[in-house]
Coordinates of N, CA, C and O in Angstrom, one line a residue:
M1 N -7.0 -12.0 -6.6 CA -8.1 -12.3 -5.6 C -9.0 -11.1 -5.6 O -8.6 -10.0 -5.8
E2 N -10.3 -11.4 -5.5 CA -11.3 -10.3 -5.4 C -12.1 -10.5 -4.2 O -12.5 -11.6 -3.7
Y3 N -12.5 -9.3 -3.6 CA -13.3 -9.3 -2.4 C -14.3 -8.2 -2.5 O -14.1 -7.2 -3.2
F4 N -15.5 -8.4 -1.9 CA -16.5 -7.3 -1.8 C -16.7 -7.1 -0.3 O -17.0 -8.0 0.4
C5 N -16.5 -5.8 0.1 CA -16.7 -5.5 1.5 C -17.7 -4.4 1.7 O -17.6 -3.3 1.1
S6 N -18.6 -4.6 2.5 CA -19.7 -3.6 2.8 C -19.4 -2.9 4.1 O -20.1 -1.9 4.4
N7 N -18.4 -3.4 4.9 CA -18.1 -2.7 6.2 C -16.7 -3.0 6.5 O -16.1 -4.0 6.0
P8 N -16.1 -2.2 7.4 CA -14.6 -2.4 7.7 C -14.3 -3.8 8.3 O -13.2 -4.2 8.1
D9 N -15.3 -4.4 9.0 CA -15.0 -5.7 9.5 C -14.7 -6.8 8.4 O -14.0 -7.7 8.7
E10 N -15.2 -6.5 7.2 CA -15.0 -7.5 6.1 C -13.6 -7.3 5.5 O -13.3 -8.0 4.6
L11 N -12.8 -6.4 6.0 CA -11.5 -6.2 5.4 C -10.5 -7.2 6.0 O -9.4 -7.4 5.6
A12 N -11.0 -8.0 7.0 CA -10.1 -9.0 7.6 C -9.5 -10.0 6.6 O -8.4 -10.4 6.6
A13 N -10.4 -10.5 5.7 CA -9.9 -11.5 4.7 C -8.8 -11.0 3.8 O -7.8 -11.6 3.6
P14 N -9.1 -9.8 3.1 CA -8.0 -9.3 2.2 C -6.8 -8.9 3.0 O -5.6 -9.1 2.5
A15 N -6.9 -8.4 4.2 CA -5.8 -8.0 5.0 C -4.9 -9.2 5.4 O -3.7 -9.2 5.3
K16 N -5.6 -10.3 5.7 CA -4.8 -11.5 6.1 C -4.1 -12.1 4.9 O -3.0 -12.5 5.0
L17 N -4.8 -12.1 3.7 CA -4.2 -12.6 2.5 C -2.9 -11.8 2.2 O -1.9 -12.4 1.9
I18 N -3.0 -10.5 2.2 CA -1.8 -9.6 1.9 C -0.7 -9.8 3.0 O 0.4 -9.9 2.6
A19 N -1.1 -9.8 4.2 CA -0.1 -10.0 5.3 C 0.6 -11.4 5.2 O 1.8 -11.5 5.3
D20 N -0.2 -12.4 4.8 CA 0.5 -13.7 4.6 C 1.5 -13.7 3.4 O 2.5 -14.3 3.5
A21 N 1.1 -13.0 2.3 CA 2.0 -12.8 1.2 C 3.3 -12.1 1.6 O 4.4 -12.5 1.2
I22 N 3.1 -11.1 2.4 CA 4.3 -10.3 2.9 C 5.2 -11.2 3.8 O 6.4 -11.3 3.6
R23 N 4.6 -11.9 4.7 CA 5.4 -12.9 5.6 C 6.1 -13.9 4.7 O 7.2 -14.2 5.0
N24 N 5.4 -14.4 3.7 CA 6.0 -15.5 2.9 C 7.2 -14.9 2.0 O 8.1 -15.7 1.7
S25 N 7.1 -13.7 1.6 CA 8.2 -13.1 0.8 C 9.3 -12.5 1.6 O 10.4 -12.3 1.1
G26 N 9.0 -12.0 2.8 CA 10.0 -11.3 3.6 C 10.2 -9.9 3.3 O 10.8 -9.1 4.0
Q27 N 9.6 -9.4 2.2 CA 9.6 -8.0 1.8 C 8.5 -7.8 0.8 O 8.0 -8.7 0.2
M28 N 8.1 -6.5 0.6 CA 7.0 -6.3 -0.3 C 6.8 -4.8 -0.5 O 7.0 -4.0 0.4
V29 N 6.4 -4.4 -1.7 CA 5.8 -3.1 -1.9 C 4.3 -3.4 -2.3 O 4.0 -4.2 -3.1
V30 N 3.4 -2.7 -1.5 CA 2.0 -2.8 -1.8 C 1.5 -1.5 -2.3 O 1.6 -0.5 -1.6
L31 N 1.0 -1.5 -3.5 CA 0.5 -0.3 -4.2 C -1.0 -0.2 -3.9 O -1.7 -1.2 -4.2
L32 N -1.5 0.9 -3.4 CA -2.9 1.1 -3.1 C -3.5 2.1 -4.1 O -3.1 3.3 -4.0
D33 N -4.4 1.6 -4.9 CA -5.0 2.5 -5.9 C -6.5 2.6 -5.7 O -7.2 1.6 -5.7
A34 N -6.9 3.8 -5.3 CA -8.4 4.0 -5.0 C -8.7 5.4 -5.0 O -7.8 6.3 -4.7
P35 N -9.9 5.8 -5.2 CA -10.3 7.2 -5.0 C -10.2 7.6 -3.6 O -10.1 6.8 -2.6
M36 N -10.2 8.9 -3.3 CA -10.1 9.5 -2.0 C -11.3 9.0 -1.2 O -12.4 8.9 -1.6
G37 N -11.0 8.6 0.0 CA -12.0 8.1 1.0 C -12.5 6.7 0.7 O -13.4 6.2 1.4
A38 N -11.8 5.9 -0.1 CA -12.3 4.6 -0.5 C -11.8 3.5 0.6 O -12.3 2.4 0.6
G39 N -10.8 3.9 1.4 CA -10.3 3.0 2.4 C -8.9 2.5 2.3 O -8.6 1.5 2.9
K40 N -8.1 3.2 1.6 CA -6.7 2.8 1.5 C -6.0 2.7 2.8 O -5.3 1.8 3.1
T41 N -6.1 3.8 3.6 CA -5.4 3.8 4.9 C -6.1 2.8 5.9 O -5.4 2.1 6.6
T42 N -7.4 2.6 5.8 CA -8.1 1.6 6.7 C -7.6 0.2 6.3 O -7.2 -0.5 7.2
L43 N -7.5 -0.1 5.1 CA -7.0 -1.4 4.7 C -5.5 -1.6 5.1 O -5.1 -2.6 5.6
T44 N -4.7 -0.6 4.9 CA -3.3 -0.6 5.3 C -3.2 -0.9 6.8 O -2.4 -1.7 7.2
S45 N -4.0 -0.2 7.5 CA -4.0 -0.4 9.0 C -4.3 -1.8 9.4 O -3.7 -2.4 10.3
R46 N -5.3 -2.4 8.7 CA -5.6 -3.8 8.9 C -4.5 -4.8 8.6 O -4.2 -5.7 9.3
I47 N -3.9 -4.5 7.5 CA -2.7 -5.4 7.0 C -1.6 -5.3 8.1 O -1.1 -6.3 8.5
I48 N -1.2 -4.0 8.4 CA -0.2 -3.8 9.4 C -0.5 -4.5 10.7 O 0.3 -5.1 11.4
G49 N -1.8 -4.4 11.1 CA -2.3 -5.0 12.3 C -2.1 -6.6 12.3 O -1.8 -7.2 13.3
E50 N -2.3 -7.1 11.1 CA -2.0 -8.6 10.9 C -0.5 -8.9 11.1 O -0.2 -10.0 11.5
L51 N 0.3 -8.0 10.7 CA 1.8 -8.2 10.8 C 2.3 -7.9 12.2 O 3.2 -8.6 12.6
D52 N 1.8 -6.9 12.8 CA 2.2 -6.6 14.2 C 1.1 -5.8 14.9 O 0.8 -4.7 14.6
K53 N 0.5 -6.5 15.9 CA -0.6 -5.9 16.6 C -0.3 -4.7 17.4 O -1.1 -3.9 17.8
S54 N 1.0 -4.5 17.7 CA 1.4 -3.4 18.5 C 1.5 -2.0 17.8 O 1.7 -1.0 18.4
I55 N 1.4 -2.1 16.5 CA 1.5 -0.9 15.7 C 0.1 -0.3 15.4 O -0.9 -1.0 15.1
S56 N 0.0 1.1 15.6 CA -1.3 1.8 15.3 C -1.0 2.8 14.2 O -0.6 3.9 14.4
P57 N -1.2 2.3 12.9 CA -0.9 3.2 11.8 C -1.8 4.4 11.7 O -3.0 4.4 12.1
T58 N -1.2 5.5 11.2 CA -2.0 6.7 10.9 C -1.7 7.1 9.5 O -0.8 6.7 8.9
S59 N -2.5 8.0 9.0 CA -2.4 8.4 7.6 C -1.1 9.3 7.4 O -0.9 10.3 8.2
P60 N -0.3 9.0 6.4 CA 0.9 9.9 6.2 C 0.6 11.0 5.2 O 1.5 11.5 4.5
T61 N -0.6 11.5 5.1 CA -1.0 12.5 4.1 C -0.1 13.7 4.2 O 0.4 14.2 3.2
F62 N 0.2 14.2 5.4 CA 1.0 15.4 5.6 C 2.5 15.1 5.8 O 3.3 15.9 5.5
T63 N 2.8 13.9 6.4 CA 4.2 13.6 6.6 C 4.9 12.9 5.4 O 6.1 12.8 5.3
I64 N 4.1 12.4 4.5 CA 4.4 11.7 3.3 C 4.9 10.3 3.6 O 4.4 9.3 3.0
I65 N 5.8 10.1 4.6 CA 6.3 8.8 4.9 C 6.2 8.6 6.4 O 6.7 9.4 7.2
N66 N 5.4 7.5 6.8 CA 5.4 7.1 8.2 C 6.2 5.8 8.4 O 6.0 4.9 7.6
Q67 N 7.1 5.8 9.4 CA 7.8 4.5 9.7 C 7.2 4.0 10.9 O 7.1 4.6 12.0
Y68 N 6.7 2.7 10.9 CA 6.1 2.1 12.0 C 7.0 1.1 12.8 O 6.7 0.8 13.9
S69 N 8.0 0.6 12.1 CA 8.9 -0.3 12.8 C 10.2 -0.2 12.0 O 10.3 0.6 11.1
D70 N 11.1 -1.1 12.3 CA 12.4 -1.1 11.6 C 12.2 -1.2 10.1 O 13.0 -0.8 9.3
N71 N 11.2 -1.9 9.7 CA 11.0 -2.2 8.2 C 9.7 -2.0 7.6 O 9.4 -2.4 6.5
I72 N 8.7 -1.4 8.3 CA 7.4 -1.1 7.8 C 7.2 0.4 7.6 O 7.3 1.2 8.5
Y73 N 6.9 0.8 6.3 CA 6.8 2.1 6.0 C 5.4 2.3 5.2 O 5.0 1.5 4.5
H74 N 4.8 3.5 5.5 CA 3.5 3.8 4.9 C 3.7 5.2 4.2 O 4.1 6.2 4.8
I75 N 3.5 5.2 2.9 CA 3.9 6.3 2.0 C 2.6 6.8 1.4 O 1.8 6.0 0.8
D76 N 2.4 8.1 1.4 CA 1.2 8.7 0.7 C 1.8 9.8 -0.3 O 2.3 10.8 0.2
L77 N 1.6 9.5 -1.5 CA 2.2 10.4 -2.6 C 1.2 11.4 -3.1 O 1.4 12.1 -4.1
Y78 N 0.0 11.5 -2.4 CA -1.0 12.4 -2.9 C -0.5 13.9 -3.0 O -0.8 14.6 -4.0
R79 N 0.2 14.3 -2.1 CA 0.7 15.7 -2.0 C 2.0 16.0 -2.7 O 2.6 17.1 -2.6
V80 N 2.6 14.9 -3.2 CA 3.9 15.0 -3.9 C 3.7 15.3 -5.3 O 3.0 14.6 -6.1
N81 N 4.2 16.4 -5.8 CA 4.1 16.9 -7.2 C 4.9 16.0 -8.1 O 6.0 15.5 -7.7
P82 N 4.4 15.8 -9.3 CA 5.2 15.1 -10.3 C 6.6 15.7 -10.4 O 6.7 16.9 -10.4
G83 N 7.6 14.9 -10.5 CA 8.9 15.4 -10.6 C 9.6 15.5 -9.3 O 10.8 15.7 -9.2
E84 N 8.9 15.4 -8.2 CA 9.5 15.5 -6.8 C 9.5 14.1 -6.1 O 10.1 14.0 -5.0
V85 N 9.0 13.1 -6.7 CA 9.0 11.8 -6.1 C 10.4 11.3 -5.8 O 10.6 10.7 -4.7
T86 N 11.3 11.6 -6.6 CA 12.7 11.1 -6.4 C 13.4 11.9 -5.3 O 14.4 11.5 -4.7
N87 N 12.8 13.0 -4.9 CA 13.4 13.9 -3.9 C 13.0 13.6 -2.4 O 13.5 14.2 -1.5
V88 N 12.0 12.6 -2.2 CA 11.5 12.4 -0.9 C 12.2 11.2 -0.2 O 11.8 10.8 0.9
G89 N 13.2 10.6 -0.9 CA 14.0 9.5 -0.2 C 13.4 8.1 -0.3 O 13.9 7.2 0.4
I90 N 12.5 7.9 -1.2 CA 11.9 6.6 -1.2 C 12.8 5.5 -1.7 O 12.8 4.4 -1.3
T91 N 13.7 5.8 -2.7 CA 14.6 4.8 -3.2 C 15.5 4.2 -2.1 O 15.9 3.1 -2.2
D92 N 15.7 5.0 -1.0 CA 16.5 4.5 0.1 C 15.8 3.4 0.8 O 16.4 2.6 1.6
L93 N 14.5 3.3 0.7 CA 13.7 2.3 1.3 C 13.6 1.0 0.6 O 13.1 0.0 1.1
F94 N 14.0 1.0 -0.7 CA 14.0 -0.2 -1.5 C 15.1 -1.2 -1.2 O 16.0 -1.5 -2.0
T95 N 15.1 -1.7 0.1 CA 16.1 -2.6 0.5 C 15.5 -3.9 1.0 O 14.3 -3.9 1.3
D96 N 16.3 -5.0 1.0 CA 15.8 -6.3 1.4 C 15.1 -6.2 2.8 O 15.7 -5.6 3.7
G97 N 14.0 -6.8 2.9 CA 13.3 -6.9 4.2 C 12.3 -5.8 4.5 O 11.6 -5.9 5.5
N98 N 12.3 -4.7 3.7 CA 11.4 -3.6 4.0 C 10.0 -3.9 3.4 O 9.9 -4.6 2.3
I99 N 9.0 -3.4 4.0 CA 7.7 -3.5 3.6 C 7.2 -2.1 3.4 O 7.2 -1.3 4.3
L100 N 6.7 -1.7 2.2 CA 6.2 -0.4 1.9 C 4.8 -0.5 1.4 O 4.5 -1.3 0.5
F101 N 4.0 0.3 2.0 CA 2.6 0.5 1.6 C 2.6 1.9 0.9 O 2.9 2.9 1.6
V102 N 2.2 2.0 -0.3 CA 2.2 3.2 -1.1 C 0.8 3.6 -1.6 O 0.3 2.9 -2.5
E103 N 0.3 4.7 -1.0 CA -1.0 5.2 -1.5 C -0.7 6.2 -2.6 O 0.3 7.0 -2.5
W104 N -1.6 6.3 -3.6 CA -1.5 7.2 -4.7 C -0.1 7.0 -5.4 O 0.6 8.0 -5.7
P105 N 0.2 5.8 -5.9 CA 1.4 5.6 -6.6 C 1.4 6.3 -8.0 O 0.6 5.9 -8.8
S106 N 2.2 7.3 -8.2 CA 2.2 8.0 -9.4 C 2.9 7.3 -10.5 O 3.7 6.3 -10.2
Q107 N 2.8 7.7 -11.7 CA 3.5 7.0 -12.8 C 5.0 7.2 -12.6 O 5.8 6.3 -12.9
E108 N 5.4 8.3 -12.1 CA 6.9 8.5 -11.8 C 7.4 7.5 -10.8 O 8.4 7.0 -10.9
F109 N 6.5 7.3 -9.8 CA 6.9 6.3 -8.7 C 7.0 4.9 -9.3 O 7.9 4.2 -9.0
L110 N 6.1 4.5 -10.2 CA 6.1 3.2 -10.8 C 7.3 3.0 -11.7 O 7.9 1.9 -11.7
V111 N 7.7 4.0 -12.4 CA 9.0 4.0 -13.2 C 10.2 3.8 -12.2 O 11.0 2.9 -12.4
M112 N 10.2 4.6 -11.2 CA 11.3 4.5 -10.2 C 11.3 3.1 -9.5 O 12.3 2.5 -9.4
L113 N 10.1 2.5 -9.2 CA 10.0 1.2 -8.7 C 10.6 0.2 -9.6 O 11.3 -0.7 -9.2
G114 N 10.2 0.3 -10.9 CA 10.7 -0.7 -11.9 C 12.3 -0.6 -12.0 O 12.9 -1.7 -12.3
V115 N 12.9 0.5 -11.8 CA 14.3 0.7 -11.9 C 15.1 0.3 -10.7 O 16.1 -0.4 -10.8
F116 N 14.6 0.6 -9.5 CA 15.4 0.5 -8.3 C 14.9 -0.7 -7.4 O 15.6 -0.9 -6.4
Y117 N 13.9 -1.4 -7.7 CA 13.4 -2.4 -6.8 C 13.1 -3.7 -7.7 O 12.4 -3.6 -8.7
D118 N 13.6 -4.8 -7.2 CA 13.4 -6.0 -7.9 C 12.6 -7.1 -7.1 O 12.5 -8.2 -7.5
G119 N 12.1 -6.7 -6.0 CA 11.3 -7.6 -5.1 C 9.9 -7.7 -5.5 O 9.4 -7.1 -6.5
P120 N 9.1 -8.4 -4.7 CA 7.7 -8.6 -5.0 C 6.8 -7.3 -4.8 O 7.1 -6.5 -3.9
V121 N 5.8 -7.1 -5.7 CA 4.9 -6.0 -5.6 C 3.5 -6.5 -5.8 O 3.2 -7.2 -6.7
L122 N 2.6 -6.0 -4.9 CA 1.2 -6.3 -5.0 C 0.5 -5.0 -5.3 O 0.9 -3.9 -4.8
K123 N -0.5 -5.1 -6.2 CA -1.3 -3.9 -6.5 C -2.7 -4.2 -5.9 O -3.3 -5.2 -6.2
V124 N -3.2 -3.3 -5.1 CA -4.5 -3.4 -4.5 C -5.3 -2.3 -5.0 O -5.0 -1.1 -4.9
E125 N -6.4 -2.6 -5.7 CA -7.4 -1.6 -6.2 C -8.6 -1.7 -5.4 O -9.2 -2.8 -5.1
I126 N -9.1 -0.6 -4.9 CA -10.4 -0.5 -4.2 C -11.3 0.4 -5.0 O -11.0 1.6 -5.2
A127 N -12.5 -0.2 -5.3 CA -13.4 0.6 -6.1 C -14.8 0.6 -5.4 O -15.5 -0.5 -5.3
P128 N -15.2 1.7 -4.7 CA -16.5 1.7 -4.1 C -17.6 1.9 -5.1 O -17.4 2.5 -6.1
D129 N -18.7 1.2 -4.9 CA -19.8 1.4 -5.8 C -20.9 2.3 -5.2 O -20.7 2.9 -4.1
E130 N -22.0 2.5 -5.9 CA -23.0 3.4 -5.5 C -23.7 3.0 -4.2 O -24.3 3.8 -3.5
N131 N -23.5 1.8 -3.8 CA -24.1 1.3 -2.5 C -23.1 1.2 -1.4 O -23.3 0.6 -0.3
D132 N -21.9 1.9 -1.6 CA -20.8 1.9 -0.6 C -20.2 0.6 -0.4 O -19.6 0.3 0.7
I133 N -20.3 -0.3 -1.3 CA -19.6 -1.6 -1.2 C -18.3 -1.5 -1.9 O -18.2 -1.0 -3.1
R134 N -17.2 -1.9 -1.3 CA -15.9 -1.8 -1.9 C -15.5 -3.1 -2.6 O -15.6 -4.2 -2.1
H135 N -15.2 -3.0 -3.9 CA -14.7 -4.1 -4.7 C -13.2 -4.0 -4.6 O -12.6 -3.0 -5.0
I136 N -12.5 -5.0 -3.9 CA -11.1 -5.0 -3.7 C -10.5 -6.1 -4.6 O -10.9 -7.2 -4.5
T137 N -9.5 -5.7 -5.4 CA -8.8 -6.6 -6.2 C -7.3 -6.6 -5.8 O -6.7 -5.5 -5.7
V138 N -6.8 -7.7 -5.6 CA -5.4 -7.9 -5.2 C -4.7 -8.7 -6.3 O -5.1 -9.8 -6.6
K139 N -3.6 -8.2 -6.9 CA -2.9 -8.9 -7.9 C -1.4 -8.5 -7.8 O -1.0 -7.5 -7.3
E140 N -0.6 -9.4 -8.4 CA 0.8 -9.1 -8.5 C 1.0 -8.1 -9.6 O 0.4 -8.1 -10.7
W141 N 1.8 -7.1 -9.3 CA 2.1 -6.0 -10.2 C 3.3 -6.5 -11.1 O 4.3 -6.9 -10.6
R142 N 3.1 -6.3 -12.4 CA 4.2 -6.7 -13.3 C 4.8 -5.5 -13.9 O 4.2 -4.5 -14.2
R143 N 6.2 -5.5 -13.9 CA 6.9 -4.4 -14.4 C 6.8 -4.3 -15.9 O 6.6 -5.2 -16.6

């Protein structure tokens, strides 16, 4: 699916689509690939809001992993050096029923995901253009 969003209010459609996919599968890893400031955390907040209105997500840039409920996790790998991804405990989260939103998924993380997780994975790419319009692509990630 593809979306073009010129303001945060237009994130409702892709957020609902992704939240519906999560509800239908019961678990999910959502990979968020975009340049800094493109709206990864904003979109994640909208999706989580679709799943549970009582949660107020924040960026896990400094904490690396934020847990919002028993099964919703938000992971930011921007500050994790290559070779350290396996040391932050992410593989413990690859269990049935968990929902993981992963910003800045490194190649090391993708390899680890392919080895330790066999559930559904969505890849969300956000590409802002020169007019500040976000082109959002949502597709199934294939191992």
